[in-house]
Each structure stands twice: as C-alpha cells, then as structure tokens.
Amino acid sequence: MKKRWLLFIPIMLLLTPCSTKKNTSELPTIILQQQSCDKKNPVLQTNAAVTLQNPILFVTQFPVIEDFATIVGTFGNHEATLSDVGRGGDLYIRYTNGTLRNLTREAGFGTPSGFQGKDSIAVRDPAVHWNGTKAIFSMVIGAPTKQYESPELLAAPHWQLYEVTGFLKGETINITKLPNQPPAPFNNIQPTYASNGDIIFVSDRPRNGALHLYPQHDEYESLATPTGLWRITPNGENLILLEHAPSGSFTPIVDSFGRIVFTRWDHLQQDQQAKRQATFNAFNFTGEEASSTPTQSIAEQFPEPWGTGQNEGTHSFNHFFPWQLNQDGTGEETLNHIGRHELIAFFFRSVTDDNDVKEFDNPSRENPNLILNLFQIREDPKMSGRYIGVDAPEFETYSSGQLIAFDAPPSKNASKIKLEYLTPRSTFGYDQSAADHSGHYRNPLPLSDGTLIASHTDYKGDDGNICTADRPSTPYDFRLKTILKKTGASFFTADKMLTDGIIKNVDWYDPDIHVYYNGPFWELSPVEVVAREKPPVTGFALDDPEKNAFQLEGVDTADFLNDLREKNLAVIVVRNATSRDDADRQQPFNLKAPNGTSTDGTSTVGTSTVGTTGKVYDISHMQFFQADQIRSWRGNSTTAPPKPGRRVIAQALHDPDAVRGNQPLYTNKTPGPAGSVPIFSDGSAAIYVPTRRAMVWQSVDPAGKPIVRERYWITFQPGEIRVCNGCHGVNEVNQAGLPASTNTALAFREMLKQWKDSRL
C-alpha cells in the first residue's frame, strides 16, 4: 500500500514544508501514512466489510496534534477549546454489515464540512443503556466565528450530556439534552448508566458548585481537572457527588457485579508549584468561602514534602489505577484493594533511619507482569470479572499503548490478581526500534460474540505536529479495527478495519490561527449496541463486627444512620491501626497502641503488631485531614490577580459538626493534634467526618509525629460507616502473619455510647 500511495502523491506534496519536532528521517514514512500536510484527495487503506453480531456506536474526532491536556490526554481531557478538541466530529452507528449512519448530522447537529462556526460540534464518550435502545454521550456546540475571538472561561462552549434514541435500523433519530445537568461553564463527560437508569458521569463542577472555586486544579501540573464522579436522574433531579477526586477520575463503567469501575489519578503530594515561587507565586486563601482572602502562607500539613526531609525518604506519588465504588457512592477503594505493591516495580521508603523499613523493589509476588497506569477499562461481556484496559505513558501517545487483561471479580484477593499482556510490552511506549512493536491501542471493546475491537494506529512514535500550525497533521491515525491473536502468535495484533475511513474537510479559528484540515478523522470510543442484563444495585452495608457494636451498646442502627445523614456526616472505623498488610514494608510496621482500660474497669496493655525484632513505634492518635480548595497562584508577578479556581490542600479536620461529634471521644484520653481522635488499647479508632469531600489520615505518636500515612484521598457519603481492618488494610495476612482484624472496635463502641447518652 505504501508504494501504491507513493505513485499517487505528487512531487510538490512530498516537498511541502513542515515545521516538525520529529527526526526528518521519519518524514517520508509519515507522509506515506498520512498523505500530505493539507491532506487533499487522501487515499485510505480499506478492508472488506467485517460482519459483527451487533451494531457499534462510535465517535469521530479531529486528529489533535498533541495529547497534553487535550481530549485524548491522560488528564485535563475534559475541556472543549479548539486546541483541546477541534470541531467537526460526529456520533456514528456502524451496523452489522458495515453500513454507517451519521446520527448527529441526521438529527440536525453540526456542520457537514467547511467552516466550523457557531453551529459546529464535537462529540465524545457514548454509552448504551441496558435495554439497548438508547445511549448517552457528550457534545459541545459552537466555536469562534471570527479571528481572535477568544471567549472568557465562563462564556466558552462546554461539554454537556445528550441522549440519543431511534438509532436502530428503520427508526427516526432523536437527540435531546439531559435536563438540569450541571450547566455551562461546567463540563460533563464520560457518562454511563446506573442499574436503575440514572446517569453516572464525570464533571468539573466544583464540589459545592461555587463558581469562585472553578476550576479545581490538579495536584501535579495545577491544570484544571474534573472534580470526580457525579450521579443524576434521567429527568435531571437529585444531583449527587459520588466521589471527590482532587486530581480527577475518568471513564466510569458499571460492571456485571454492580460496581462502578473507573480510573482515578492519584497524586497525593505537596504542591510542586509552591517550590518555584519566582514562577508561580503560590499562596493559601484563608478558607474556601467567597469572602476568604489571600495570605502570605504556602504551608501544607500533609503529606510529607516531595523530596527528602530529615529522616524522611523521597515521597512521590503519580498513578492512574483502577478504582471501584458502590452505586450510592459508598465503599470507595482501589479495585479489589489492588495497589502499588501488586502493580508496579519500585517506590521509595518513607523513612531512612530504620533499616527494617525498605524500598519496594519488585519482590516475589503472584503478578509477574507490571504496569504503570490503567486506562479505559472495559469488562468482557462473556466473562464476568474479566477486564481489558490500556497501559499508556502519561504523555505523548494520546493515552494509547499496550492492551492488558486481568481477572478481578469481587471475590478475588488483590494479591492473586495477575495481569496478562495482550500486546507486546513495547506497545506501551514509543520506542520505534522495538521489533515487536505493533502500534498503539486505545478504547478496547470486548464484544458479546467474543470479538475484540479497539482504536489502533500503526504509528509507534510520540505525538506532535508534523506540518504547520494552520495545517496541522499528526502521524497518529486511529481507526477502529478487530484485534486478534493469530495462530501461533504470542500476542494480539490489529487486523481488519471496521470502516473505509471517514474524511472531512473543515476549517476554524483557534482563535487567532485559521486552521485547515482535509482528511480522515479519528475513530474512537466504540460501544456495542445490545441489550444487557441489569447488574445488581450496590450500596452501603454493615459488617458483622460493627453490627455487634450496635447490639452491645443498645443503639438503634437506623436512628444512628439517619442522624448522620441529617448532619451530612459519615463515620470511619479503624479496627486495628497497628495492623498493616504484610507487603507494605515501606512505612513503619512494628506498631503499638496505647495502654487503656477494659469495659470492666481493669487496665489493659495496648495491642501491638510486630513483624520484626526491630524498632517499635508507639501510635496514640489518628489524625484526619479534609481536602480544602485554598491554594492559588499569581503567576510570575506578585501583584497579579489570583488565577481562576483553586487547588486542594490537606487541612486538619475542622468541619464543625464533625469536630463537635468527636469531642466526647477524648473522655479520659490525652488530647492529640488538631483533627485527631485517640487510638484505643485494641488499636481501634472511630471518627465523624464530613461527606462528599475527600479525606485522608495518618497515625501519630504521643508527640504528634506522623508514623503511617494514608496514600489515597477517600470520599464518604452521608450515613456511611466505613471500616478499615488495618492501616494499610490487609489483603491476606498482616506484618505478623495474622489475618485481617475482625474485632468489634472499642473506639466505635465508645462513639455509640456517647451518641446514645447525648440523646437521653
């Protein structure tokens, strides 16, 4: 095909000048793949029509020239400027015989070709309802109508949710906007359906809707980020924040077990921009309120600095991992409690003055195949609990990379989960010299007939514009293809294309450059149009040890939970803070709780859990922090106004209702640092916390020094009682070789007793 293309490409097009960051030796190959800089009269590689069992919904997208914070990036991918997404894409259905139908154009949305102005659109993220007769997707409408027209943040076009019906053969198409969703200037993307038909989606609406907090900035580059997962009814009622993500959550699905499975970006570390004050001039506001004022402080209380401090190891945290959530927003945790110890190769220890605390360096474990990230997770409809996703670099491949698979039904212990490389490890990155590199993959979709499809490009290198700013071109050419393992092969590879290519001739202002493009659009985000069995509804449920606490203290469970809901509070119960998973030797793990008094008034020796004969750390309190949006920047001028929006900074728990409820827990206990509650002699702790706001915590010694820090933000729902069996939680056995704690926590019993006494 390449030689045949060469015959049809005029010499003048081969000599078209391009500004490029690529090695010029690659340029002829790129031209052969991508035709020419202006893509006039493009020639597309095609295959005979592939017959599928069911139709496929997918979207087309202008090929953006870089992935950093664009629609196909790993983060910051939720915005809708022309640089982020371009215009001219559509929602398509591909019927079983290969016939295509442009649904958005048929419904009267978008501009077929030419100038993309006020009526132009881009589309993304379709998801099919359980009944197979409707779908929901995101669409942005509008673009600048003249050069240099650059609307302010709040006035620019934004992504909104739309439902589509009538896409089956012979039906009349209908597209309607979801009522009462978070309106512009908020972006609503990546929707999916809950078991009851509610819509779960990603939004950048601030946690409390306050415009002065918009946009929320992530914890890494301080770019605008989605704020988490939201839920709304089909008629636009009961908008609920299911989980608050300080650096963003992405691509939720509801699996066959009723779990919301999604990718979350975790970067819980101190603000790196504050380390470069000459460039950023960071500062803290006095609070989250609109009336709050700037201060001179850049103080941070949690976690440790992301460098090396006194007796502290290097702390850095940067992962896109799989997460799960009940459909009511309770039970947030990594999928099956899987994490760094099961998935990646190396990370540092937290302290350097204890030789028993060691760096994690790929020890023996069940999973032999390591990954760095996990994006675009889909469940195999033929095998419940089997998931396929993409491990891709953080930058430069449009979040495309290696296809992987793994089995993680709810019953499977995280330590037993093994990852399978479906494509070679070389497809993760952009080393073009790798002999087995078969291109880059994204948006994998296992179908109900056993077929696997994905968006694929043969190109192996990194992103970038190989032409000019006004006639952009990228060597990435994502097309929908079947993915299969040929007889005798070790890995899956791309096979047949599902379309003959969708070509569009468009132009627009971005906003000062008049951009022209004539060529194939990317084919992304396929979903199967088929009726599926509704999964069970998942939600909060009490475990036996906590049920026992209610019985022992004579407290009516429903009354207590209703009181929590009325006050927008949740409860965290740590059964035994001295118990830690045996794999986690990167923070102190020989731990001892304080001495105490038993229920009969006799003295008790504090519980300890020890994994070696080395140093034992006394822990006396659990200290909790809430995610407050109080960090801002002025840029390179100390007198410039603050940038719009704010970043989350961990602040010691100060929610008034939570603090008021926690005060009685200090009866006959030594006060601890701000935001803390005492650890009881059995190692337990219990605390009231605010809801729908991310929280994090650490154990501290009697002097208030941090000992073991939680590494993830966690969100709670009103009325939720969230239980941790240890800190960190135990998968199989703890550091002493013992199973997870099942004790009825003394701290929780004390909380219930105090609550009951206050009601009498």
Short mmCIF file of N, CA, C and O in Angstrom, two decimals, residues 226-329:
data_model
loop_
_atom_site.label_atom_id
_atom_site.label_comp_id
_atom_site.label_asym_id
_atom_site.label_seq_id
_atom_site.Cartn_x
_atom_site.Cartn_y
_atom_site.Cartn_z
N PRO A 226 -11.29 17.47 36.29
CA PRO A 226 -12.60 17.06 36.78
C PRO A 226 -12.56 16.90 38.29
O PRO A 226 -11.51 16.63 38.88
N THR A 227 -13.71 17.07 38.93
CA THR A 227 -13.77 17.01 40.39
C THR A 227 -14.18 15.65 40.91
O THR A 227 -14.17 15.44 42.12
N GLY A 228 -14.56 14.72 40.02
CA GLY A 228 -14.94 13.40 40.48
C GLY A 228 -16.11 12.84 39.71
O GLY A 228 -16.45 13.30 38.60
N LEU A 229 -16.75 11.83 40.29
CA LEU A 229 -17.90 11.16 39.68
C LEU A 229 -19.19 11.71 40.28
O LEU A 229 -19.30 11.87 41.50
N TRP A 230 -20.17 11.96 39.42
CA TRP A 230 -21.46 12.51 39.81
C TRP A 230 -22.57 11.59 39.34
O TRP A 230 -22.38 10.76 38.46
N ARG A 231 -23.75 11.78 39.92
CA ARG A 231 -24.91 10.97 39.54
C ARG A 231 -26.14 11.87 39.48
O ARG A 231 -26.31 12.76 40.32
N ILE A 232 -26.99 11.61 38.49
CA ILE A 232 -28.21 12.40 38.31
C ILE A 232 -29.28 11.50 37.71
O ILE A 232 -28.97 10.53 37.00
N THR A 233 -30.54 11.78 37.99
CA THR A 233 -31.63 11.01 37.43
C THR A 233 -31.86 11.42 35.97
O THR A 233 -31.44 12.51 35.56
N PRO A 234 -32.52 10.59 35.17
CA PRO A 234 -32.74 10.94 33.76
C PRO A 234 -33.52 12.23 33.55
O PRO A 234 -33.37 12.88 32.52
N ASN A 235 -34.35 12.61 34.53
CA ASN A 235 -35.07 13.87 34.40
C ASN A 235 -34.32 15.04 35.03
O ASN A 235 -34.87 16.14 35.19
N GLY A 236 -33.06 14.81 35.40
CA GLY A 236 -32.22 15.88 35.89
C GLY A 236 -32.44 16.24 37.35
O GLY A 236 -32.15 17.36 37.76
N GLU A 237 -32.88 15.31 38.16
CA GLU A 237 -33.09 15.56 39.58
C GLU A 237 -32.01 14.85 40.41
O GLU A 237 -31.32 13.96 39.94
N ASN A 238 -31.91 15.30 41.67
CA ASN A 238 -31.05 14.63 42.66
C ASN A 238 -29.60 14.51 42.21
O ASN A 238 -29.01 13.43 42.21
N LEU A 239 -29.00 15.63 41.85
CA LEU A 239 -27.59 15.63 41.52
C LEU A 239 -26.78 15.34 42.77
O LEU A 239 -26.93 16.01 43.79
N ILE A 240 -25.90 14.32 42.69
CA ILE A 240 -25.11 13.88 43.85
C ILE A 240 -23.66 13.72 43.42
O ILE A 240 -23.36 13.15 42.36
N LEU A 241 -22.75 14.22 44.25
CA LEU A 241 -21.33 13.94 44.07
C LEU A 241 -21.02 12.59 44.70
O LEU A 241 -21.09 12.44 45.92
N LEU A 242 -20.69 11.61 43.88
CA LEU A 242 -20.42 10.27 44.39
C LEU A 242 -19.02 10.16 45.00
O LEU A 242 -18.83 9.45 45.98
N GLU A 243 -18.04 10.80 44.38
CA GLU A 243 -16.69 10.79 44.95
C GLU A 243 -15.95 12.03 44.49
O GLU A 243 -16.07 12.47 43.36
N HIS A 244 -15.22 12.61 45.44
CA HIS A 244 -14.48 13.84 45.20
C HIS A 244 -13.03 13.46 44.91
O HIS A 244 -12.35 12.88 45.76
N ALA A 245 -12.57 13.78 43.70
CA ALA A 245 -11.22 13.40 43.28
C ALA A 245 -10.37 14.66 43.11
O ALA A 245 -10.57 15.40 42.15
N PRO A 246 -9.43 14.93 44.00
CA PRO A 246 -8.62 16.14 43.88
C PRO A 246 -7.83 16.26 42.59
O PRO A 246 -7.51 17.36 42.17
N SER A 247 -7.50 15.13 41.94
CA SER A 247 -6.77 15.21 40.67
C SER A 247 -7.52 14.58 39.51
O SER A 247 -6.98 14.50 38.41
N GLY A 248 -8.74 14.12 39.72
CA GLY A 248 -9.56 13.68 38.61
C GLY A 248 -9.84 12.20 38.57
O GLY A 248 -8.97 11.37 38.86
N SER A 249 -11.07 11.86 38.19
CA SER A 249 -11.48 10.49 37.91
C SER A 249 -11.99 10.42 36.48
O SER A 249 -12.48 11.42 35.94
N PHE A 250 -11.92 9.21 35.87
CA PHE A 250 -12.16 9.11 34.44
C PHE A 250 -12.83 7.79 34.07
O PHE A 250 -12.68 6.77 34.76
N THR A 251 -13.58 7.80 32.98
CA THR A 251 -14.16 6.66 32.26
C THR A 251 -14.85 5.62 33.16
O THR A 251 -14.45 4.46 33.20
N PRO A 252 -15.89 6.01 33.90
CA PRO A 252 -16.59 5.02 34.72
C PRO A 252 -17.42 4.05 33.88
O PRO A 252 -17.95 4.43 32.82
N ILE A 253 -17.49 2.82 34.33
CA ILE A 253 -18.44 1.84 33.81
C ILE A 253 -19.11 1.19 35.01
O ILE A 253 -18.60 1.27 36.13
N VAL A 254 -20.26 0.57 34.80
CA VAL A 254 -20.89 -0.25 35.83
C VAL A 254 -20.72 -1.69 35.40
O VAL A 254 -21.22 -2.10 34.34
N ASP A 255 -20.00 -2.48 36.20
CA ASP A 255 -19.71 -3.84 35.78
C ASP A 255 -20.85 -4.78 36.13
O ASP A 255 -21.88 -4.37 36.69
N SER A 256 -20.69 -6.04 35.79
CA SER A 256 -21.77 -7.02 35.96
C SER A 256 -22.09 -7.28 37.43
O SER A 256 -23.14 -7.86 37.74
N PHE A 257 -21.23 -6.87 38.35
CA PHE A 257 -21.48 -7.03 39.78
C PHE A 257 -22.12 -5.79 40.38
O PHE A 257 -22.39 -5.76 41.59
N GLY A 258 -22.33 -4.77 39.57
CA GLY A 258 -22.94 -3.54 40.05
C GLY A 258 -21.95 -2.52 40.59
O GLY A 258 -22.36 -1.47 41.08
N ARG A 259 -20.65 -2.81 40.48
CA ARG A 259 -19.64 -1.86 40.93
C ARG A 259 -19.40 -0.79 39.86
O ARG A 259 -19.38 -1.11 38.66
N ILE A 260 -19.22 0.45 40.28
CA ILE A 260 -18.69 1.46 39.37
C ILE A 260 -17.18 1.25 39.34
O ILE A 260 -16.50 1.36 40.36
N VAL A 261 -16.65 0.95 38.17
CA VAL A 261 -15.22 0.74 37.98
C VAL A 261 -14.70 1.89 37.14
O VAL A 261 -15.28 2.22 36.09
N PHE A 262 -13.61 2.52 37.56
CA PHE A 262 -13.13 3.70 36.87
C PHE A 262 -11.63 3.86 37.10
O PHE A 262 -11.03 3.16 37.93
N THR A 263 -11.03 4.76 36.33
CA THR A 263 -9.64 5.12 36.53
C THR A 263 -9.58 6.41 37.32
O THR A 263 -10.32 7.36 37.04
N ARG A 264 -8.71 6.46 38.33
CA ARG A 264 -8.53 7.68 39.10
C ARG A 264 -7.06 8.05 39.10
O ARG A 264 -6.19 7.17 39.18
N TRP A 265 -6.80 9.34 39.00
CA TRP A 265 -5.42 9.83 39.05
C TRP A 265 -5.10 10.23 40.48
O TRP A 265 -5.74 11.12 41.04
N ASP A 266 -4.10 9.58 41.05
CA ASP A 266 -3.70 9.86 42.42
C ASP A 266 -2.31 10.46 42.43
O ASP A 266 -1.36 9.88 41.91
N HIS A 267 -2.26 11.63 43.06
CA HIS A 267 -1.01 12.39 43.10
C HIS A 267 -0.93 13.10 44.44
O HIS A 267 -0.74 14.30 44.51
N LEU A 268 -1.15 12.33 45.51
CA LEU A 268 -1.25 12.93 46.84
C LEU A 268 0.15 13.31 47.34
O LEU A 268 0.84 12.54 48.00
N GLN A 269 0.57 14.50 46.97
CA GLN A 269 1.84 15.02 47.46
C GLN A 269 1.77 16.54 47.49
O GLN A 269 0.84 17.15 46.97
N GLN A 270 2.75 17.14 48.12
CA GLN A 270 2.72 18.59 48.28
C GLN A 270 2.88 19.30 46.94
O GLN A 270 3.41 18.75 45.98
N ASP A 271 2.44 20.53 46.91
CA ASP A 271 2.33 21.32 45.69
C ASP A 271 3.72 21.66 45.14
O ASP A 271 4.47 22.43 45.73
N GLN A 272 4.06 21.07 43.99
CA GLN A 272 5.38 21.32 43.42
C GLN A 272 5.52 22.75 42.88
O GLN A 272 6.62 23.30 42.81
N GLN A 273 4.38 23.37 42.51
CA GLN A 273 4.45 24.75 42.04
C GLN A 273 4.90 25.70 43.16
O GLN A 273 5.56 26.71 42.90
N ALA A 274 4.55 25.37 44.41
CA ALA A 274 4.95 26.22 45.54
C ALA A 274 6.46 26.17 45.78
O ALA A 274 7.00 27.03 46.48
N LYS A 275 7.14 25.19 45.21
CA LYS A 275 8.59 25.11 45.35
C LYS A 275 9.29 26.08 44.40
O LYS A 275 10.50 26.30 44.51
N ARG A 276 8.54 26.64 43.44
CA ARG A 276 9.11 27.56 42.46
C ARG A 276 8.35 28.88 42.51
O ARG A 276 7.62 29.24 41.60
N GLN A 277 8.54 29.58 43.61
CA GLN A 277 7.76 30.78 43.86
C GLN A 277 8.02 31.89 42.84
O GLN A 277 7.13 32.68 42.53
N ALA A 278 9.23 31.97 42.32
CA ALA A 278 9.53 33.02 41.36
C ALA A 278 8.69 32.88 40.10
O ALA A 278 8.39 33.86 39.41
N THR A 279 8.28 31.65 39.80
CA THR A 279 7.47 31.39 38.61
C THR A 279 5.98 31.42 38.90
O THR A 279 5.19 31.93 38.10
N PHE A 280 5.59 30.92 40.07
CA PHE A 280 4.17 30.72 40.33
C PHE A 280 3.57 31.66 41.38
O PHE A 280 2.39 31.94 41.34
N ASN A 281 4.35 32.08 42.35
CA ASN A 281 3.83 32.92 43.43
C ASN A 281 2.55 32.31 44.02
O ASN A 281 1.47 32.90 44.02
N ALA A 282 2.71 31.10 44.53
CA ALA A 282 1.59 30.40 45.16
C ALA A 282 1.27 31.01 46.51
O ALA A 282 2.12 31.62 47.17
N PHE A 283 0.03 30.81 46.95
CA PHE A 283 -0.38 31.26 48.28
C PHE A 283 -1.64 30.53 48.69
O PHE A 283 -2.34 29.95 47.86
N ASN A 284 -1.94 30.56 49.98
CA ASN A 284 -3.17 29.99 50.52
C ASN A 284 -4.18 31.09 50.79
O ASN A 284 -3.82 32.16 51.29
N PHE A 285 -5.45 30.79 50.48
CA PHE A 285 -6.54 31.63 50.95
C PHE A 285 -6.84 31.28 52.41
O PHE A 285 -6.46 30.21 52.91
N THR A 286 -7.55 32.16 53.09
CA THR A 286 -7.92 31.89 54.49
C THR A 286 -8.96 30.79 54.60
O THR A 286 -9.14 30.22 55.67
N GLY A 287 -9.65 30.47 53.53
CA GLY A 287 -10.66 29.42 53.54
C GLY A 287 -11.24 29.24 52.16
O GLY A 287 -10.78 29.85 51.18
N GLU A 288 -12.27 28.41 52.08
CA GLU A 288 -12.92 28.16 50.79
C GLU A 288 -14.01 29.18 50.46
O GLU A 288 -14.47 29.24 49.32
N GLU A 289 -14.43 29.96 51.41
CA GLU A 289 -15.56 30.86 51.21
C GLU A 289 -15.22 31.92 50.16
O GLU A 289 -14.07 32.29 49.95
N ALA A 290 -16.26 32.44 49.52
CA ALA A 290 -16.06 33.51 48.55
C ALA A 290 -15.46 34.74 49.21
O ALA A 290 -14.77 35.54 48.56
N SER A 291 -15.70 34.91 50.50
CA SER A 291 -15.19 36.06 51.23
C SER A 291 -13.77 35.86 51.75
O SER A 291 -13.20 36.76 52.37
N SER A 292 -13.18 34.68 51.52
CA SER A 292 -11.84 34.42 52.03
C SER A 292 -10.83 35.31 51.33
O SER A 292 -11.04 35.79 50.21
N THR A 293 -9.70 35.52 51.99
CA THR A 293 -8.70 36.46 51.49
C THR A 293 -7.34 35.78 51.35
O THR A 293 -7.05 34.80 52.05
N PRO A 294 -6.50 36.28 50.44
CA PRO A 294 -5.15 35.71 50.29
C PRO A 294 -4.29 35.93 51.53
O PRO A 294 -4.45 36.92 52.24
N THR A 295 -3.40 35.00 51.78
CA THR A 295 -2.43 35.12 52.86
C THR A 295 -1.02 35.05 52.26
O THR A 295 -0.85 34.83 51.06
N GLN A 296 -0.03 35.19 53.10
CA GLN A 296 1.36 35.03 52.67
C GLN A 296 1.85 33.59 52.84
O GLN A 296 2.99 33.28 52.51
N SER A 297 0.97 32.73 53.30
CA SER A 297 1.39 31.37 53.65
C SER A 297 1.28 30.41 52.47
O SER A 297 0.35 30.50 51.66
N ILE A 298 2.23 29.48 52.38
CA ILE A 298 2.12 28.33 51.49
C ILE A 298 2.26 27.04 52.31
O ILE A 298 2.70 26.01 51.82
N ALA A 299 1.86 27.13 53.57
CA ALA A 299 2.01 25.99 54.49
C ALA A 299 1.16 24.81 54.03
O ALA A 299 0.05 24.98 53.54
N GLU A 300 1.72 23.61 54.21
CA GLU A 300 0.99 22.36 53.96
C GLU A 300 1.24 21.43 55.13
O GLU A 300 2.37 21.29 55.61
N GLN A 301 0.18 20.76 55.58
CA GLN A 301 0.27 19.89 56.75
C GLN A 301 0.40 18.42 56.40
O GLN A 301 0.78 17.62 57.25
N PHE A 302 0.06 18.06 55.18
CA PHE A 302 0.04 16.64 54.79
C PHE A 302 0.15 16.57 53.28
O PHE A 302 -0.43 17.40 52.59
N PRO A 303 0.86 15.60 52.70
CA PRO A 303 1.72 14.63 53.38
C PRO A 303 3.11 15.23 53.59
O PRO A 303 3.24 16.45 53.62
N GLU A 304 4.13 14.37 53.72
CA GLU A 304 5.49 14.87 53.87
C GLU A 304 5.93 15.56 52.57
O GLU A 304 5.37 15.31 51.51
N PRO A 305 6.91 16.42 52.61
CA PRO A 305 7.38 17.10 51.40
C PRO A 305 7.82 16.09 50.34
O PRO A 305 8.33 15.01 50.66
N TRP A 306 7.63 16.47 49.07
CA TRP A 306 8.00 15.54 48.00
C TRP A 306 9.48 15.72 47.65
O TRP A 306 9.87 16.13 46.60
N GLY A 307 10.31 15.43 48.60
CA GLY A 307 11.75 15.47 48.43
C GLY A 307 12.32 14.64 49.55
O GLY A 307 11.73 13.64 49.94
N THR A 308 13.41 15.06 50.10
CA THR A 308 14.00 14.34 51.21
C THR A 308 14.08 15.29 52.40
O THR A 308 14.74 16.32 52.33
N GLY A 309 13.40 14.94 53.46
CA GLY A 309 13.46 15.73 54.68
C GLY A 309 14.29 15.00 55.73
O GLY A 309 14.89 13.96 55.46
N GLN A 310 14.29 15.53 56.93
CA GLN A 310 15.05 14.90 58.00
C GLN A 310 14.47 13.53 58.31
O GLN A 310 13.31 13.39 58.65
N ASN A 311 15.31 12.52 58.15
CA ASN A 311 14.92 11.13 58.40
C ASN A 311 13.73 10.69 57.54
O ASN A 311 13.02 9.76 57.88
N GLU A 312 13.51 11.38 56.42
CA GLU A 312 12.39 11.03 55.55
C GLU A 312 12.90 10.61 54.18
O GLU A 312 13.83 11.21 53.64
N GLY A 313 12.28 9.59 53.63
CA GLY A 313 12.62 9.17 52.29
C GLY A 313 11.94 10.07 51.25
O GLY A 313 11.19 10.98 51.58
N THR A 314 12.21 9.78 50.00
CA THR A 314 11.62 10.55 48.92
C THR A 314 10.18 10.10 48.70
O THR A 314 9.92 8.93 48.46
N HIS A 315 9.27 11.05 48.81
CA HIS A 315 7.86 10.72 48.58
C HIS A 315 7.39 11.31 47.26
O HIS A 315 7.41 12.51 47.07
N SER A 316 7.01 10.47 46.36
CA SER A 316 6.35 10.91 45.13
C SER A 316 5.26 9.90 44.83
O SER A 316 5.40 8.71 45.10
N PHE A 317 4.18 10.39 44.26
CA PHE A 317 3.04 9.51 44.03
C PHE A 317 2.35 9.99 42.76
O PHE A 317 1.92 11.13 42.68
N ASN A 318 2.26 9.11 41.77
CA ASN A 318 1.73 9.53 40.48
C ASN A 318 1.23 8.30 39.74
O ASN A 318 1.96 7.68 38.97
N HIS A 319 -0.03 7.94 39.94
CA HIS A 319 -0.56 6.71 39.35
C HIS A 319 -1.99 6.90 38.84
O HIS A 319 -2.80 7.60 39.46
N PHE A 320 -2.27 6.25 37.72
CA PHE A 320 -3.62 6.09 37.22
C PHE A 320 -3.99 4.63 37.45
O PHE A 320 -3.58 3.75 36.68
N PHE A 321 -4.74 4.36 38.52
CA PHE A 321 -5.05 2.99 38.91
C PHE A 321 -6.55 2.72 38.78
O PHE A 321 -7.36 3.66 38.75
N PRO A 322 -6.94 1.45 38.77
CA PRO A 322 -8.36 1.11 38.74
C PRO A 322 -8.98 1.26 40.12
O PRO A 322 -8.39 0.85 41.13
N TRP A 323 -10.17 1.84 40.17
CA TRP A 323 -10.89 2.06 41.41
C TRP A 323 -12.30 1.50 41.31
O TRP A 323 -12.80 1.21 40.20
N GLN A 324 -12.96 1.34 42.44
CA GLN A 324 -14.34 0.88 42.47
C GLN A 324 -15.14 1.69 43.48
O GLN A 324 -14.59 2.27 44.42
N LEU A 325 -16.45 1.68 43.27
CA LEU A 325 -17.36 2.48 44.08
C LEU A 325 -18.72 1.82 44.01
O LEU A 325 -19.12 1.31 42.96
N ASN A 326 -19.46 1.78 45.12
CA ASN A 326 -20.86 1.37 45.06
C ASN A 326 -21.67 2.43 44.33
O ASN A 326 -21.28 3.61 44.26
N GLN A 327 -22.82 2.05 43.83
CA GLN A 327 -23.61 2.99 43.04
C GLN A 327 -24.21 4.11 43.88
O GLN A 327 -24.65 5.12 43.33
N ASP A 328 -24.21 3.97 45.20
CA ASP A 328 -24.65 5.08 46.05
C ASP A 328 -23.48 5.93 46.52
O ASP A 328 -23.65 6.83 47.33
N GLY A 329 -22.29 5.65 46.01
CA GLY A 329 -21.11 6.44 46.36
C GLY A 329 -20.35 5.94 47.56
O GLY A 329 -19.33 6.54 47.93
#
